[in-house]
Amino acid sequence: MLKPAVVCRAAKLSLISTRGGLIQPALQPRRHHRRSSVRAPPAAAAKPPNEHHTPGVFLGLPEEALGSSFLASMRGENVPASAASVAAPVLAAAAVLLCLPAPAEALSVQGAVGGLEDLIQSAGILGPVIFIVAYIAATVVLIPASVLTLAAGFLFGPVLGTVVVSVASTAGAAAAFLVGRYLARPAVEKRMQGNPKFAAVDGAIAQQGAKIVLLLRLSPLFPFTLLNYGLSLTRIEFGPYVAASWAGMLPGTIAYVALGGAGKAAAETAAGGGVAPLQLVLYGLGAAATLWATALISKAASKALDEASAAGSADKPLSGGSCLRPAASSSTRRLAAAAAAGGEQATAAAAGQAMSAAHAAGSADWYRHGMTSLSQGVTMAETLQRLGPEVELAEMQGSAFVKPQSILYQLDAKPRRWDMVLSHPSVAVLLYHRQRQAVILVRQFRPAVYISATREAEAAGEPKPPLSAGFTYELCAGIIDKPGLDLKQITKEEILEECGFDVPLGAIHLVTSYLSAIGISGSRQTIFAAEVDDAMAAAAGGGGLRDHGEAIEVLALPLPQVDDFLRDEGLGRSAGLLFSLLWLQQQLAANGGQLFPSQA
């Protein structure tokens, strides 16, 4: 793939020249050509002539594929337009417009631009098509589009140039969007990860969709080519994305094309032809007015975009996070006030106190009810050493897993609104170890649980609990985010990743499914069950610490201790785990100590 740093010599040095005015596109008669803007390397450093350009090869392509007419025009020779074939212009436009690097001895700058003009003219009605195809390809490989847009004004004039670039930029934006969403998503996610601007944009798009895309196109917040790929990671639909992109890019397109057209008029006048001086002045004033209007639109769009991003963030619920920057004092005061106003029941406060007391007792109390650790490295003590020292609240700026939304509906002929959090459905599995006569659990730190424990402690006037209060006991579980795999296959992979057991698909049995957090989410969780033994141990388990930041400890809870575990209010336990333990006891009692009657 071409890198953005590889800039086309012809485009950079000939289309934009700060020394000689707006644009010097080599429209002057070739008898006035001065020395090339690209200097040949010193003789001492010169490379063998055949190393970069050998007979029969030009820009890495066979000369017979490019055509002699194009090669002659690129070297500054006058060639009749009728001599160019259809295939040669296509390859040549791609070579020039996509900025393929070329040695100075093979390509002169002004000759390249002059050759490009001859190329477009020789193609006739196919000239704009060639330009559009090259523009799309340049957009996909992240080459800045401003140079090509200026070139369109020079090559086609302000009216046709605007039409050509409008079509090309919209098609290029659509192509890059599809590549980013379906072909190169991992690479794009890596590029965008940790970008605060993109996080704010993603949150705003979740609220206002195409309006934010329109404002982004009008605003210089993101470069055009990079923005195409960034937007492919959001939840914007393809149709609204294309429509908003076309409308938002149009003012900038008009401005840049007008600038390119003004440069062409200036070059023709300097060469002794073209428009009259008064017309040239009017042309320049028109281009300047267009640029001024575009700048005003961009400024207004940037302001509106900032307001939309701020409004989108204000509508989002508070979410727990580790070591986030907003001051803890203000968020703590808000939490305490909310807790006091909500009037938590004494039982909830008592449970929180019991949890804090239990975890503060030390590591000896971390393996209650006869639990033993099966982990080969990730233990609660080790995780505590890596946590903190602070866990605070911040406004959510965008998430790949949680999306706040508002539902608008009618009840009794009156408009209603219900705020919800869109989250992934998930699978969970109860693992029963036959040899150990124990239930396999997982334990990990949950920031949201710790924040809730902090809130309960503050409401009760108690000290801030230790970080160990954020650990929960759960089933092995994972979200459904792997296209092409059914629920059992996803469950099998989660068991291996988190607990280290390689369980055959036939040994995984459906228990039931339920809706979690029905007041704000309603996402479905499907529960499975499976029996495991030491022969199935195939990996260390512990979750995706490197990829997902998980630190999961695998525990074995002896069957005789299940009742005590169920009654222990000092432990953080998920609802799915409590249900599954009760179901397990019922199954074992009904089947003579066997989880599944068909298994020996």
XYZ file of C-alpha atoms in Angstrom:
600
model
C 0.000 0.000 0.000
C 1.256 3.492 -0.781
C 2.036 5.529 2.290
C 0.691 9.090 2.632
C 4.271 10.286 3.044
C 4.999 9.268 -0.552
C 3.856 12.479 -2.202
C 3.605 12.827 -5.929
C 6.381 15.096 -7.130
C 4.246 16.456 -9.924
C 1.289 17.167 -7.651
C 3.257 18.689 -4.802
C 5.872 20.714 -6.660
C 3.998 21.735 -9.779
C 0.338 22.081 -8.796
C 1.106 24.062 -5.634
C 3.929 26.579 -5.666
C 4.181 29.152 -2.892
C 6.958 30.985 -4.696
C 5.167 31.807 -7.906
C 1.593 32.557 -6.844
C -1.465 30.419 -6.387
C -0.773 27.655 -8.876
C 1.864 27.027 -11.531
C 0.577 24.011 -13.425
C 2.960 24.209 -16.381
C 0.354 25.625 -18.729
C 2.954 28.009 -20.082
C 4.237 27.150 -23.555
C 6.968 24.615 -23.225
C 9.518 26.879 -24.837
C 9.380 28.918 -21.612
C 10.093 25.936 -19.385
C 12.799 26.548 -16.873
C 14.758 23.875 -15.128
C 12.814 21.071 -13.505
C 11.709 21.546 -9.900
C 13.088 18.094 -9.135
C 16.849 18.140 -9.065
C 18.867 15.211 -10.222
C 21.065 13.689 -7.537
C 24.741 14.687 -7.474
C 26.978 12.743 -9.758
C 28.857 11.198 -6.872
C 25.652 9.827 -5.424
C 24.077 8.898 -8.734
C 22.881 5.361 -9.026
C 23.450 3.148 -12.032
C 21.084 4.210 -14.792
C 19.513 0.786 -15.048
C 18.726 0.510 -11.341
C 15.579 2.639 -11.498
C 14.718 2.932 -15.175
C 15.647 0.400 -17.766
C 14.577 0.397 -21.409
C 11.047 -0.894 -21.680
C 10.097 0.010 -18.091
C 8.589 3.291 -16.854
C 7.318 3.915 -13.284
C 7.524 0.197 -12.705
C 5.180 -0.546 -15.656
C 6.064 -1.932 -19.120
C 6.294 0.787 -21.766
C 4.121 -1.204 -24.133
C 1.392 -1.215 -21.483
C 1.547 2.565 -21.100
C 1.869 3.460 -24.727
C 4.486 5.507 -26.526
C 2.225 8.559 -26.791
C 1.905 8.925 -23.059
C 5.624 8.361 -22.461
C 6.505 10.988 -24.993
C 4.154 13.526 -23.418
C 5.540 12.787 -19.964
C 9.042 13.598 -21.221
C 7.907 16.960 -22.611
C 7.363 16.025 -26.251
C 4.361 17.295 -28.203
C 2.162 14.389 -29.236
C -1.081 14.523 -31.254
C -4.033 13.858 -28.983
C -5.468 11.253 -31.329
C -2.501 8.982 -30.828
C -3.408 8.067 -27.252
C -5.236 4.839 -26.658
C -7.907 4.239 -24.053
C -5.816 1.828 -21.973
C -2.819 4.118 -21.717
C -4.682 7.064 -20.158
C -6.141 4.829 -17.464
C -2.761 3.487 -16.378
C -1.101 6.854 -16.722
C -3.669 8.691 -14.644
C -3.292 6.104 -11.915
C 0.491 6.487 -12.025
C 0.431 10.284 -11.804
C -2.588 10.888 -9.572
C -1.807 8.068 -7.148
C 1.633 9.580 -6.610
C 3.836 6.693 -7.610
C 7.427 7.677 -6.797
C 9.594 8.099 -9.864
C 13.292 8.915 -10.340
C 14.139 12.418 -11.457
C 15.930 11.229 -14.558
C 12.774 9.511 -15.834
C 10.180 12.203 -15.126
C 10.261 15.985 -15.211
C 7.761 17.791 -13.027
C 6.342 20.219 -15.545
C 6.400 17.507 -18.163
C 4.345 15.289 -15.869
C 1.641 17.916 -15.390
C 1.656 18.772 -19.038
C 1.421 15.082 -19.820
C -1.504 14.759 -17.446
C -3.347 17.537 -19.253
C -2.638 15.888 -22.596
C -3.754 12.595 -21.140
C -7.146 13.915 -20.003
C -7.695 15.770 -23.263
C -6.701 12.782 -25.390
C -9.184 10.569 -23.569
C -12.073 12.745 -24.685
C -15.257 11.945 -22.836
C -13.365 9.333 -20.815
C -11.131 11.995 -19.269
C -13.418 12.733 -16.312
C -13.980 8.999 -15.825
C -10.231 8.388 -15.629
C -9.873 11.192 -13.116
C -12.731 9.850 -10.980
C -11.253 6.338 -10.896
C -7.842 7.687 -9.906
C -9.414 9.940 -7.262
C -11.255 6.984 -5.715
C -8.071 4.915 -5.604
C -6.129 7.803 -4.039
C -8.803 8.212 -1.368
C -8.697 4.537 -0.435
C -4.905 4.592 0.017
C -5.076 7.757 2.187
C -3.489 10.197 -0.265
C -4.607 13.776 0.588
C -7.426 14.800 -1.726
C -6.806 18.547 -1.781
C -4.113 18.318 -4.472
C -6.376 16.314 -6.765
C -9.275 18.693 -6.164
C -7.087 21.649 -7.148
C -5.978 19.721 -10.217
C -9.608 19.201 -11.227
C -10.179 22.964 -11.309
C -7.129 23.354 -13.492
C -8.017 20.463 -15.814
C -11.795 20.805 -16.150
C -12.648 24.343 -15.076
C -14.846 25.395 -12.157
C -18.184 23.949 -13.297
C -17.244 20.557 -14.721
C -14.445 20.260 -12.156
C -16.917 20.663 -9.310
C -19.176 17.974 -10.758
C -16.270 15.577 -11.336
C -14.780 16.041 -7.865
C -18.185 15.855 -6.191
C -18.803 12.468 -7.794
C -15.228 11.286 -7.206
C -14.985 12.371 -3.569
C -18.366 10.872 -2.687
C -17.510 7.590 -4.400
C -14.072 7.578 -2.765
C -15.577 8.227 0.653
C -18.034 5.376 0.099
C -15.287 2.995 -1.033
C -13.027 3.810 1.933
C -15.999 3.434 4.305
C -16.745 -0.060 2.984
C -13.085 -1.073 3.124
C -12.801 0.156 6.704
C -15.992 -1.512 7.861
C -15.620 -4.908 6.185
C -12.023 -5.482 5.033
C -9.592 -3.518 7.197
C -11.529 -3.061 10.439
C -8.781 -4.335 12.823
C -6.201 -1.953 11.358
C -8.603 1.000 11.479
C -9.590 0.229 15.085
C -5.914 0.158 16.064
C -5.357 3.525 14.361
C -8.360 5.134 16.086
C -7.884 3.557 19.513
C -7.275 6.146 22.201
C -8.126 9.116 19.945
C -10.197 11.478 22.158
C -11.650 13.352 19.187
C -12.875 10.158 17.600
C -14.361 8.978 20.911
C -16.340 12.218 21.170
C -17.480 11.935 17.559
C -18.575 8.328 18.038
C -20.702 9.334 21.012
C -22.265 12.233 19.103
C -23.074 10.048 16.087
C -24.826 7.581 18.385
C -27.157 10.448 19.331
C -27.608 12.426 16.097
C -26.366 10.235 13.248
C -26.114 11.848 9.809
C -26.207 15.392 11.220
C -22.836 14.810 12.873
C -21.395 13.357 9.658
C -22.557 16.489 7.809
C -20.911 18.752 10.385
C -17.716 16.705 10.269
C -17.507 17.108 6.505
C -17.991 20.863 6.849
C -15.460 21.108 9.669
C -11.681 20.552 9.471
C -11.784 18.407 12.638
C -10.564 15.313 10.774
C -8.683 14.966 7.480
C -10.955 13.812 4.661
C -9.224 10.514 3.923
C -8.766 9.513 7.565
C -12.340 10.500 8.431
C -13.701 8.025 5.883
C -12.126 5.150 7.774
C -12.941 6.575 11.196
C -16.643 6.827 10.384
C -16.642 3.203 9.232
C -16.234 2.189 12.894
C -19.358 4.048 14.023
C -22.954 2.829 13.834
C -23.910 5.214 11.017
C -25.734 3.457 8.182
C -24.184 3.477 4.709
C -26.966 5.455 2.968
C -27.113 8.380 5.424
C -23.310 8.400 5.537
C -23.025 8.830 1.764
C -25.743 11.502 1.584
C -24.344 13.530 4.481
C -20.797 13.202 3.138
C -21.795 14.485 -0.301
C -23.602 17.512 1.120
C -20.879 18.291 3.632
C -18.002 18.044 1.150
C -19.668 20.214 -1.514
C -18.661 23.677 -0.159
C -15.022 22.658 0.174
C -15.100 21.069 -3.266
C -16.392 24.274 -4.830
C -13.723 26.334 -3.057
C -10.769 24.147 -4.026
C -11.921 23.703 -7.615
C -12.426 27.465 -7.932
C -8.901 27.983 -6.639
C -7.553 25.552 -9.207
C -9.501 27.285 -11.970
C -8.151 30.669 -10.895
C -4.641 29.292 -11.070
C -5.266 28.055 -14.590
C -6.558 31.469 -15.663
C -3.515 33.140 -14.115
C -1.152 30.779 -15.898
C -2.862 31.331 -19.268
C -2.734 35.097 -18.828
C 0.953 34.962 -17.906
C 1.580 32.939 -21.062
C 0.073 35.676 -23.222
C -3.374 34.219 -23.804
C -6.543 33.327 -22.007
C -8.839 35.810 -20.297
C -8.435 39.571 -20.080
C -6.809 41.081 -16.969
C -10.139 42.471 -15.678
C -11.763 39.079 -16.057
C -8.819 37.520 -14.259
C -9.284 39.925 -11.330
C -12.975 39.088 -11.154
C -12.122 35.396 -11.324
C -9.676 35.775 -8.436
C -12.157 37.758 -6.359
C -14.763 35.051 -6.929
C -12.359 32.346 -5.803
C -11.402 34.384 -2.722
C -15.066 34.937 -1.846
C -15.711 31.222 -2.187
C -12.813 30.420 0.135
C -14.024 33.021 2.644
C -17.556 31.604 2.637
C -16.191 28.081 3.048
C -14.093 29.207 6.026
C -17.180 30.723 7.679
C -19.151 27.523 7.090
C -16.313 25.432 8.532
C -16.103 27.638 11.619
C -19.847 27.427 12.211
C -19.784 23.663 11.664
C -16.939 23.223 14.155
C -18.868 25.174 16.777
C -22.040 23.162 16.163
C -20.044 19.929 16.280
C -18.519 20.853 19.645
C -21.967 21.641 21.019
C -23.401 18.374 19.688
C -20.551 16.350 21.186
C -20.971 18.066 24.539
C -24.740 17.522 24.488
C -24.278 13.872 23.589
C -21.886 13.393 26.487
C -24.252 15.134 28.906
C -27.073 12.730 28.037
C -24.996 9.648 28.807
C -25.123 7.845 32.143
C -22.123 7.779 34.438
C -19.958 4.736 33.917
C -17.281 3.251 36.113
C -13.713 3.390 34.904
C -10.238 2.861 36.267
C -7.945 5.825 36.905
C -10.003 8.343 34.922
C -9.103 12.010 35.174
C -12.175 14.036 36.317
C -11.904 15.089 39.957
C -13.087 12.461 42.355
C -14.351 14.968 44.892
C -17.141 16.381 42.710
C -18.278 12.997 41.417
C -18.164 11.584 44.936
C -20.355 14.391 46.224
C -22.874 13.779 43.423
C -22.948 10.086 44.205
C -23.452 10.684 47.919
C -26.285 13.126 47.271
C -27.949 10.732 44.848
C -27.645 7.890 47.327
C -29.160 9.966 50.123
C -32.000 11.173 47.899
C -32.693 7.653 46.692
C -32.866 6.336 50.238
C -31.139 2.949 49.883
C -32.705 0.356 52.106
C -30.918 -0.738 55.238
C -30.521 -4.257 53.905
C -28.550 -3.036 50.883
C -26.318 -0.910 53.102
C -25.802 -3.830 55.456
C -24.844 -6.069 52.549
C -22.333 -3.472 51.371
C -20.844 -3.204 54.846
C -20.569 -6.977 55.081
C -18.823 -7.107 51.686
C -16.332 -4.406 52.669
C -15.615 -6.094 55.990
C -15.121 -9.464 54.353
C -12.671 -8.189 51.747
C -10.804 -6.045 54.241
C -10.089 -9.080 56.394
C -7.203 -10.134 54.158
C -6.335 -12.904 51.730
C -7.271 -15.624 54.212
C -10.890 -14.580 53.770
C -10.732 -14.487 49.974
C -11.200 -18.255 49.675
C -14.230 -18.794 51.838
C -16.509 -21.823 51.900
C -13.691 -24.159 50.978
C -12.945 -22.555 47.610
C -9.587 -23.285 45.982
C -7.834 -21.488 43.136
C -7.267 -23.358 39.874
C -5.510 -20.421 38.184
C -1.910 -20.780 37.084
C -0.888 -17.191 37.634
C -3.761 -14.712 37.800
C -4.976 -14.615 41.399
C -6.921 -12.021 43.309
C -3.810 -10.963 45.221
C -1.856 -10.498 41.987
C -4.662 -8.469 40.410
C -4.885 -6.219 43.476
C -1.190 -5.406 43.124
C -1.801 -4.113 39.584
C -5.007 -2.181 40.302
C -5.447 1.448 41.232
C -4.546 3.299 43.234
C -7.721 5.231 42.331
C -11.001 4.305 40.670
C -13.154 7.288 39.735
C -16.159 8.247 37.635
C -16.144 10.118 34.330
C -18.621 10.934 31.586
C -18.608 8.172 28.972
C -17.040 9.368 25.730
C -17.928 6.419 23.521
C -17.859 2.668 23.919
C -17.715 -0.372 21.661
C -19.797 -2.354 24.154
C -22.378 0.029 25.663
C -24.503 2.481 23.656
C -26.924 4.837 25.469
C -30.122 5.449 23.529
C -33.572 6.976 24.011
C -36.755 5.163 22.980
C -39.637 7.349 21.813
C -43.091 5.765 21.864
C -46.732 6.511 22.661
C -48.913 5.420 25.569
C -52.514 6.607 25.947
C -51.962 8.742 22.848
C -49.224 10.675 24.648
C -45.559 10.766 23.624
C -43.275 8.908 26.010
C -39.521 8.519 26.350
C -37.517 5.692 27.869
C -33.750 5.817 28.159
C -31.897 2.565 27.655
C -28.424 1.153 27.232
C -27.855 -0.984 24.159
C -25.579 -3.889 25.055
C -24.531 -7.193 23.541
C -26.412 -10.420 24.238
C -24.245 -12.985 25.994
C -23.727 -16.616 26.905
C -22.812 -18.114 30.287
C -22.022 -21.666 31.331
C -22.212 -23.572 34.613
C -19.239 -25.941 34.849
C -19.439 -28.928 37.202
C -16.158 -30.731 37.883
C -16.968 -34.435 38.375
C -13.674 -35.457 39.980
C -13.527 -32.542 42.394
C -17.276 -32.572 43.093
C -17.088 -28.805 42.731
C -18.536 -25.930 40.729
C -16.083 -23.959 38.586
C -16.475 -20.190 39.101
C -14.567 -17.166 37.869
C -13.632 -14.133 39.916
C -12.568 -10.780 38.530
C -12.522 -7.069 39.307
C -15.596 -5.178 38.109
C -15.124 -1.378 38.222
C -18.886 -0.729 38.238
C -19.322 -3.003 41.264
C -16.579 -1.158 43.096
C -18.208 2.206 42.354
C -21.507 0.879 43.734
C -19.746 -0.336 46.888
C -18.172 3.111 47.249
C -21.539 4.786 46.891
C -23.099 2.537 49.538
C -20.235 3.188 51.950
C -20.462 6.953 51.498
C -24.246 6.906 51.977
C -23.729 5.036 55.261
C -20.999 7.451 56.378
C -18.321 4.769 56.252
C -14.750 4.898 54.901
C -14.042 4.138 51.275
C -13.883 0.351 50.790
C -10.713 -1.391 49.573
C -10.376 -2.316 45.908
C -11.077 -5.927 46.778
C -14.728 -4.918 47.238
C -14.986 -4.720 43.452
C -14.389 -8.438 42.881
C -17.353 -10.576 41.853
C -18.060 -14.299 41.551
C -19.603 -15.256 38.229
C -20.194 -17.988 35.701
C -17.798 -18.333 32.806
C -19.392 -15.990 30.257
C -18.842 -13.853 27.176
C -20.668 -11.557 24.788
C -22.002 -12.771 21.445
C -19.742 -10.931 19.008
C -18.360 -13.628 16.719
C -20.250 -13.802 13.413
C -20.524 -17.272 11.938
C -20.439 -19.115 15.281
C -23.532 -20.465 16.999
C -24.124 -20.083 20.732
C -22.581 -23.441 21.642
C -19.435 -22.704 19.655
C -19.067 -19.312 21.333
C -19.594 -20.962 24.721
C -16.919 -23.563 23.963
C -14.406 -20.817 23.102
C -15.247 -18.848 26.257
C -14.725 -21.937 28.438
C -11.289 -22.523 26.921
C -10.261 -18.870 27.138
C -11.447 -18.182 30.683
C -11.222 -21.554 32.446
C -8.808 -23.575 30.311
C -11.081 -26.592 29.646
C -11.555 -27.900 26.106
C -15.145 -29.159 26.271
C -16.677 -31.069 23.321
C -19.698 -29.358 21.768
C -21.817 -32.414 22.523
C -21.127 -32.030 26.247
C -22.527 -28.478 26.359
C -26.250 -28.461 27.211
C -28.765 -25.634 27.077
C -30.331 -24.702 30.424
C -32.409 -21.595 29.703
C -32.206 -17.945 28.729
C -33.370 -14.775 30.423
C -33.431 -11.003 29.959
C -30.931 -9.045 32.024
C -31.326 -5.476 33.313
C -34.819 -5.264 31.839
C -35.286 -1.669 32.990
C -32.388 -0.245 30.992
C -31.144 -2.958 28.632
C -33.205 -6.104 28.198
C -30.355 -7.967 26.512
C -30.638 -11.739 26.438
C -28.274 -14.056 28.280
C -28.326 -17.751 27.426
C -27.138 -20.201 30.088
C -25.539 -23.548 29.307
C -24.163 -26.291 31.550
C -21.367 -28.819 31.103
C -19.443 -31.385 33.108
C -15.644 -31.136 33.021
C -12.741 -33.153 34.361
C -8.970 -32.917 34.562
C -8.565 -34.643 31.185
C -10.188 -31.622 29.501
C -7.651 -29.159 30.931
C -5.919 -27.744 27.850
C -4.893 -24.162 28.646
C -4.036 -21.848 31.514
C -7.282 -19.874 31.281
C -7.489 -16.485 32.896
C -9.283 -14.580 30.116
C -7.841 -12.211 27.551
C -5.513 -10.221 29.795
C -3.347 -8.959 26.953
C -6.139 -8.174 24.472
C -9.050 -7.187 26.723
C -7.468 -6.192 30.036
C -9.143 -9.090 31.842
C -7.634 -10.671 34.954
C -9.764 -13.725 35.721
C -9.135 -16.147 38.553
C -10.657 -19.620 38.210
C -12.074 -21.085 41.439
C -13.479 -24.443 42.497
C -16.389 -24.224 44.975
C -16.970 -27.576 46.739
C -20.502 -28.853 46.313
C -21.182 -29.187 50.085
C -20.382 -25.468 50.502
C -22.859 -24.210 47.888
C -25.603 -23.478 50.446
C -23.278 -21.348 52.566
C -22.078 -19.548 49.445
C -25.670 -18.770 48.439
C -26.419 -17.208 51.821
C -23.216 -15.162 52.103
C -24.227 -11.499 51.589
C -20.616 -10.410 51.894
C -19.729 -11.761 48.442
C -20.459 -10.063 45.147
C -22.354 -12.628 43.065
C -24.135 -12.362 39.737
C -27.816 -13.233 39.364
C -27.006 -15.832 36.721
C -24.644 -17.599 39.104
C -27.199 -17.734 41.934
C -29.862 -19.166 39.630
C -27.449 -21.716 38.163
C -26.350 -22.977 41.585
C -29.973 -23.540 42.611
C -30.610 -25.297 39.288
C -27.511 -27.464 39.854
C -28.710 -28.598 43.268
C -32.105 -29.481 41.830
C -30.584 -31.442 38.935
C -28.219 -33.434 41.135
C -31.008 -34.285 43.572
C -33.370 -35.381 40.801
C -30.790 -37.457 38.892
C -29.068 -39.324 41.707
C -25.991 -37.136 41.847
C -25.623 -36.832 38.060
C -25.917 -33.476 36.322
C -27.292 -35.090 33.166
C -29.081 -38.472 33.362
C -27.627 -39.704 30.068
C -24.033 -39.371 31.281
C -22.401 -42.191 33.202
